[in-house]
Amino acid sequence: MKPRIYISNDHTGVEMKQAIVKYLTSLDYQVTDLGNVDGKSCSYASKGLELGEKIAGDKDCLGVALCGTGIGISIAANKVKGVRAGLVSELETAQLIREHNDCNVIAMGARMIAVDKALKLVDAFLKSEFAHGRHEERVKTINEYHG
């Protein structure tokens, strides 16, 4: 069964988000849009935290986070316990954040990459799985940190 996908964006990611939602729904993913829809200025921090809360509350889901650079929204999402958001801009990284880091959120910069590339990155992320093995202890260390 395909995981539910939560997607969120600030005002800079509306166009990219719309393309990703269209792409994912064409592949029969259930997509819940938490993002900005009108392009009016909004807080990437609030959008990232909201996404993080949804991801933390639904262990069988994945997330997509978009802001101008992808940095701010990923930092915000990562503040929520249980979220592992990775910022990507190339295919190998999109794959490795799942395989090595068991990331449950892919973050991208709407001002940094083209929409067609974003679709390829999301695809690589979704087709990859956690490799376990030597990576398990590292992810466990991150998950158990309470600092």
C-alpha positions as a printed NumPy array, in Angstrom:
array([[  0.   ,   0.   ,   0.   ],
       [  1.296,   3.457,  -0.859],
       [  1.93 ,   5.842,   2.022],
       [ -0.15 ,   8.96 ,   2.5  ],
       [  1.791,  12.032,   1.425],
       [  1.512,  15.304,   3.322],
       [  2.8  ,  18.311,   1.407],
       [  3.363,  21.818,   2.653],
       [  4.809,  25.005,   1.234],
       [  5.176,  28.676,   1.853],
       [  4.24 ,  31.315,  -0.71 ],
       [  7.28 ,  30.58 ,  -2.9  ],
       [  6.361,  26.94 ,  -3.448],
       [  2.79 ,  27.164,  -4.733],
       [  3.534,  26.339,  -8.382],
       [  5.923,  23.511,  -7.506],
       [  3.483,  22.111,  -4.96 ],
       [  0.637,  22.089,  -7.478],
       [  2.76 ,  20.131,  -9.968],
       [  3.857,  17.632,  -7.309],
       [  0.29 ,  17.107,  -6.082],
       [ -0.898,  16.523,  -9.652],
       [  1.949,  14.079, -10.271],
       [  1.421,  12.14 ,  -7.038],
       [ -2.336,  11.861,  -7.455],
       [ -1.778,  10.554, -11.   ],
       [  0.238,   7.751,  -9.347],
       [ -2.665,   7.038,  -6.947],
       [ -1.054,   8.479,  -3.833],
       [ -3.354,  10.   ,  -1.25 ],
       [ -2.089,  13.55 ,  -0.889],
       [ -3.026,  15.974,   1.865],
       [ -2.16 ,  19.578,   1.026],
       [ -1.244,  21.662,   4.069],
       [  0.419,  24.433,   2.125],
       [ -0.146,  27.945,   0.953],
       [ -2.532,  28.13 ,  -1.995],
       [ -2.759,  31.819,  -2.844],
       [  0.908,  32.856,  -3.02 ],
       [  0.486,  35.518,  -0.34 ],
       [  3.414,  35.791,   2.036],
       [  3.321,  33.269,   4.882],
       [  5.708,  31.699,   7.373],
       [  7.795,  28.741,   6.213],
       [  8.351,  28.051,   9.924],
       [  4.651,  27.594,  10.663],
       [  4.17 ,  25.476,   7.542],
       [  7.147,  23.27 ,   8.465],
       [  5.968,  22.753,  12.034],
       [  2.445,  21.894,  10.87 ],
       [  3.847,  19.377,   8.409],
       [  6.089,  17.931,  11.097],
       [  3.148,  17.428,  13.451],
       [  1.218,  15.536,  10.76 ],
       [  4.225,  13.341,   9.963],
       [  4.892,  12.602,  13.641],
       [  1.247,  11.654,  14.163],
       [  1.039,   9.279,  11.177],
       [  3.944,   6.811,  11.181],
       [  2.997,   5.326,   7.793],
       [  3.169,   8.583,   5.847],
       [  5.795,  10.654,   4.081],
       [  6.105,  14.379,   3.541],
       [  7.166,  16.96 ,   1.001],
       [  8.319,  20.386,   2.236],
       [  8.841,  23.398,  -0.032],
       [ 10.035,  26.933,   0.559],
       [ 12.346,  29.273,  -1.317],
       [ 15.526,  27.367,  -0.477],
       [ 14.019,  24.371,   1.318],
       [ 16.237,  25.181,   4.285],
       [ 13.818,  27.037,   6.549],
       [ 10.899,  24.66 ,   6.175],
       [ 13.163,  21.626,   6.711],
       [ 14.663,  23.157,   9.867],
       [ 11.153,  23.792,  11.196],
       [  9.899,  20.297,  10.348],
       [ 12.97 ,  18.75 ,  11.989],
       [ 12.09 ,  20.463,  15.286],
       [  9.228,  17.949,  15.653],
       [ 10.279,  14.682,  17.316],
       [ 10.063,  11.792,  14.886],
       [ 10.619,  13.887,  11.774],
       [ 13.712,  13.433,   9.651],
       [ 13.582,  15.962,   6.815],
       [ 16.348,  16.031,   4.246],
       [ 17.034,  18.88 ,   1.848],
       [ 17.799,  17.664,  -1.681],
       [ 18.7  ,  19.091,  -5.043],
       [ 20.068,  16.052,  -6.856],
       [ 18.797,  12.527,  -7.514],
       [ 21.409,  10.612,  -5.542],
       [ 20.691,  12.655,  -2.434],
       [ 16.939,  12.104,  -2.806],
       [ 17.606,   8.376,  -2.803],
       [ 20.189,   8.387,  -0.017],
       [ 18.113,  10.38 ,   2.475],
       [ 15.709,   7.423,   2.448],
       [ 18.291,   4.635,   2.227],
       [ 20.782,   5.923,   4.808],
       [ 18.847,   8.368,   6.983],
       [ 15.319,   6.901,   6.841],
       [ 14.029,  10.4  ,   6.113],
       [ 10.281,  10.73 ,   6.13 ],
       [ 10.251,  14.219,   4.585],
       [ 11.908,  15.445,   1.399],
       [ 12.566,  19.187,   1.338],
       [ 13.314,  21.237,  -1.77 ],
       [ 13.869,  24.853,  -2.686],
       [ 11.31 ,  26.263,  -5.108],
       [ 13.73 ,  29.039,  -6.026],
       [ 16.654,  26.639,  -6.389],
       [ 15.416,  23.904,  -8.734],
       [ 13.017,  23.582, -11.659],
       [  9.629,  21.935, -11.252],
       [ 10.492,  19.062, -13.609],
       [ 13.571,  18.28 , -11.502],
       [ 11.479,  18.411,  -8.328],
       [  9.189,  15.729,  -9.752],
       [ 12.199,  13.5  , -10.448],
       [ 13.525,  14.069,  -6.93 ],
       [ 10.18 ,  13.177,  -5.351],
       [ 10.028,  10.071,  -7.525],
       [ 13.527,   8.965,  -6.443],
       [ 12.63 ,   9.606,  -2.792],
       [  9.431,   7.553,  -2.995],
       [ 11.056,   4.646,  -4.837],
       [ 13.812,   4.304,  -2.237],
       [ 13.606,   2.415,   1.04 ],
       [ 15.588,   2.414,   4.257],
       [ 18.603,   0.107,   3.861],
       [ 18.747,  -0.833,   7.592],
       [ 22.057,  -2.521,   8.488],
       [ 24.756,  -0.119,   9.666],
       [ 22.364,   2.813,   9.282],
       [ 19.926,   1.591,  11.938],
       [ 22.113,   2.503,  14.913],
       [ 22.757,   5.988,  13.489],
       [ 19.074,   6.706,  12.925],
       [ 18.296,   5.294,  16.391],
       [ 20.816,   7.722,  17.915],
       [ 19.061,  10.638,  16.216],
       [ 15.581,   9.409,  17.17 ],
       [ 16.479,   8.907,  20.814],
       [ 18.141,  12.282,  21.325],
       [ 16.267,  14.419,  23.865],
       [ 18.499,  17.502,  24.075]])
